[in-house]
GROMACS .gro file of C-alpha atoms in nm:
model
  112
    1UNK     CA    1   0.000   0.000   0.000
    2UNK     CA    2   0.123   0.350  -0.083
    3UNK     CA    3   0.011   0.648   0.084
    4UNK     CA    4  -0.098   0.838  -0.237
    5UNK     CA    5  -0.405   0.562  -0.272
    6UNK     CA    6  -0.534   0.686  -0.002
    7UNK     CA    7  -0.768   0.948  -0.185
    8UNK     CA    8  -1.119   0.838   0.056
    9UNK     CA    9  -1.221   0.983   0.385
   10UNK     CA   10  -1.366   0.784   0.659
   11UNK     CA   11  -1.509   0.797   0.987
   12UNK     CA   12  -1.479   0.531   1.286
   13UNK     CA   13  -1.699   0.493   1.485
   14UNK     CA   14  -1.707   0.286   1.783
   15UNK     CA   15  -2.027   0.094   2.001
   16UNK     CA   16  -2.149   0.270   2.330
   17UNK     CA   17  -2.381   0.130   2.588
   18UNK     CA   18  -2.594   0.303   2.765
   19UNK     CA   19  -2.890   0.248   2.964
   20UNK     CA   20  -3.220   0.294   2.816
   21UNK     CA   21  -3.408   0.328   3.120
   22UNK     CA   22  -3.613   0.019   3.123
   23UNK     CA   23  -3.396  -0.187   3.260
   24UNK     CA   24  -3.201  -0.294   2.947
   25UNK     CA   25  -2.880  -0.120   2.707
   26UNK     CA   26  -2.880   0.020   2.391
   27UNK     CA   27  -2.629   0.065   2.153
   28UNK     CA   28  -2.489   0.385   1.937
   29UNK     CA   29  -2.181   0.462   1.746
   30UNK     CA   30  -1.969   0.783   1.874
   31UNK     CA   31  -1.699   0.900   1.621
   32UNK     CA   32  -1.323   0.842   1.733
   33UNK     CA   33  -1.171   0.992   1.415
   34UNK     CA   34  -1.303   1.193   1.124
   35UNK     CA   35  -1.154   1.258   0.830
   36UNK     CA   36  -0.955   0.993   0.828
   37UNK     CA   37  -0.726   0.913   0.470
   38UNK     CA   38  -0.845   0.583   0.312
   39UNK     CA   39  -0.841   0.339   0.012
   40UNK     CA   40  -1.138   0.176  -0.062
   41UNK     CA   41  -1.142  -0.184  -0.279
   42UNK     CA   42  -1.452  -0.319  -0.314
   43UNK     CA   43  -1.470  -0.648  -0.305
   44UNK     CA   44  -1.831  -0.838  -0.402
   45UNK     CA   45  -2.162  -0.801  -0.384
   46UNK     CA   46  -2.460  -1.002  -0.310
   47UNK     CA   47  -2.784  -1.054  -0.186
   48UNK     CA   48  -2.916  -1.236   0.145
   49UNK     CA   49  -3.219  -1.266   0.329
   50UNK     CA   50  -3.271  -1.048   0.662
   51UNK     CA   51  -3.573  -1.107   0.831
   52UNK     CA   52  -3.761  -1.232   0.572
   53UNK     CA   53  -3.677  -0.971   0.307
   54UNK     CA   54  -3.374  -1.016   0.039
   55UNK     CA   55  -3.116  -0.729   0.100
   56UNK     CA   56  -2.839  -0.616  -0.143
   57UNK     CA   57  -2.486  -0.667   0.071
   58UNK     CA   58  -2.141  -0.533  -0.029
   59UNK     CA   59  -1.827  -0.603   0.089
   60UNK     CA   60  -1.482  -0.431   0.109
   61UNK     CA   61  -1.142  -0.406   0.209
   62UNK     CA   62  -1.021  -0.059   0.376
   63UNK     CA   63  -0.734   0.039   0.409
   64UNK     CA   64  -0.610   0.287   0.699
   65UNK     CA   65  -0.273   0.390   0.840
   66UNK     CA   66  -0.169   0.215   1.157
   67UNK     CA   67  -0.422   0.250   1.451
   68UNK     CA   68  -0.389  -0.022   1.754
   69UNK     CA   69  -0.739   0.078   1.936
   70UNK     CA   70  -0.981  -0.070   1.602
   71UNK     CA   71  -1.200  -0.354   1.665
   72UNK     CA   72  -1.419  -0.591   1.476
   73UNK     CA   73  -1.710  -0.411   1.648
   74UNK     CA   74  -1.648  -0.085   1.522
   75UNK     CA   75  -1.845   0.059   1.230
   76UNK     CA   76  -1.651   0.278   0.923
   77UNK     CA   77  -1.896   0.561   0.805
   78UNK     CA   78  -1.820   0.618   0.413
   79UNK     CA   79  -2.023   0.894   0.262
   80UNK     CA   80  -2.302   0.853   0.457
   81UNK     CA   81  -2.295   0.496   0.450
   82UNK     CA   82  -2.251   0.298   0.744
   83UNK     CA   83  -2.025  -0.070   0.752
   84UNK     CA   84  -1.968  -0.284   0.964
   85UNK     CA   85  -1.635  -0.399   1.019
   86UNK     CA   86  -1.719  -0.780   0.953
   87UNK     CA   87  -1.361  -0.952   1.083
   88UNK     CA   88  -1.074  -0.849   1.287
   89UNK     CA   89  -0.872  -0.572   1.121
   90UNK     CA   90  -0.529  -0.733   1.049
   91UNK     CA   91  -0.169  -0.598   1.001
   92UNK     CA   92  -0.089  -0.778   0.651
   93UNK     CA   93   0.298  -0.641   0.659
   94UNK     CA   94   0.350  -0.720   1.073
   95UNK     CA   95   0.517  -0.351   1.071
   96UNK     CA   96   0.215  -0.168   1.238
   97UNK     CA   97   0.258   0.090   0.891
   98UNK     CA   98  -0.128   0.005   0.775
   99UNK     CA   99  -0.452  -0.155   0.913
  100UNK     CA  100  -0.666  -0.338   0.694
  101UNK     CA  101  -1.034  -0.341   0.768
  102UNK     CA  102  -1.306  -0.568   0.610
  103UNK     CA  103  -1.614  -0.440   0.583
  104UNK     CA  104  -1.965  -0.528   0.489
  105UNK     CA  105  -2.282  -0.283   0.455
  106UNK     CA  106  -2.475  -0.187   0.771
  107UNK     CA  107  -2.773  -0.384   0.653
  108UNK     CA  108  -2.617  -0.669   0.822
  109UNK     CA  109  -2.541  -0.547   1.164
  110UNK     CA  110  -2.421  -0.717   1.458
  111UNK     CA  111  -2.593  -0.827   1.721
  112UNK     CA  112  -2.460  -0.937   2.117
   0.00000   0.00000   0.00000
């Protein structure tokens, strides 16, 4: 990966719990970086049924410079558009010099 392929901007987004005063949790997203360089490779796309209904589903690979606080529960906001990150984000060189994320669209969203 070279830094001039990283023309996209992202935002991270992580999970927060909090209380929704019946008793249970809920869960939002609060941003931990914005603006943040990217290269985006899409990777497939397909359809699957969510609750009964068929759903269009896209993967793809992002690539980020070195960050050691991402998880695979963390969400990437693209445009507007919100993925999940869908496996752990790995280290492909072992140098901690870029973070690869693999993402899917928020239409299939985690749950636990």
């Amino acid at each position: 990966m070279r830094t001039g392929k990283l023309r996209d901007r992202v935002i991270l987004r992580r999970p927060v719990k909090a209380k929704d005063g019946k008793g249970g949790w809920s869960t939002s997203f609060e941003e931990v970086a914005v603006d943040l360089p990217a290269c985006i490779e899409t990777l497939d796309g397909r359809e699957a049924v969510m609750e009964h209904v068929l759903e269009g589903v896209s993967s793809c690979r992002i690539w980020i410079r070195w960050r050691g606080d991402v998880a695979a529960n963390w969400q990437v906001r693209l445009g507007g558009v919100d993925l999940n990150i869908s496996a752990p984000p790995a280290n492909p060189d072992r140098r901690r010099r870029w973070l690869m994320l693999t993402a899917t669209t928020a239409a299939v969203l985690k749950t636990g």
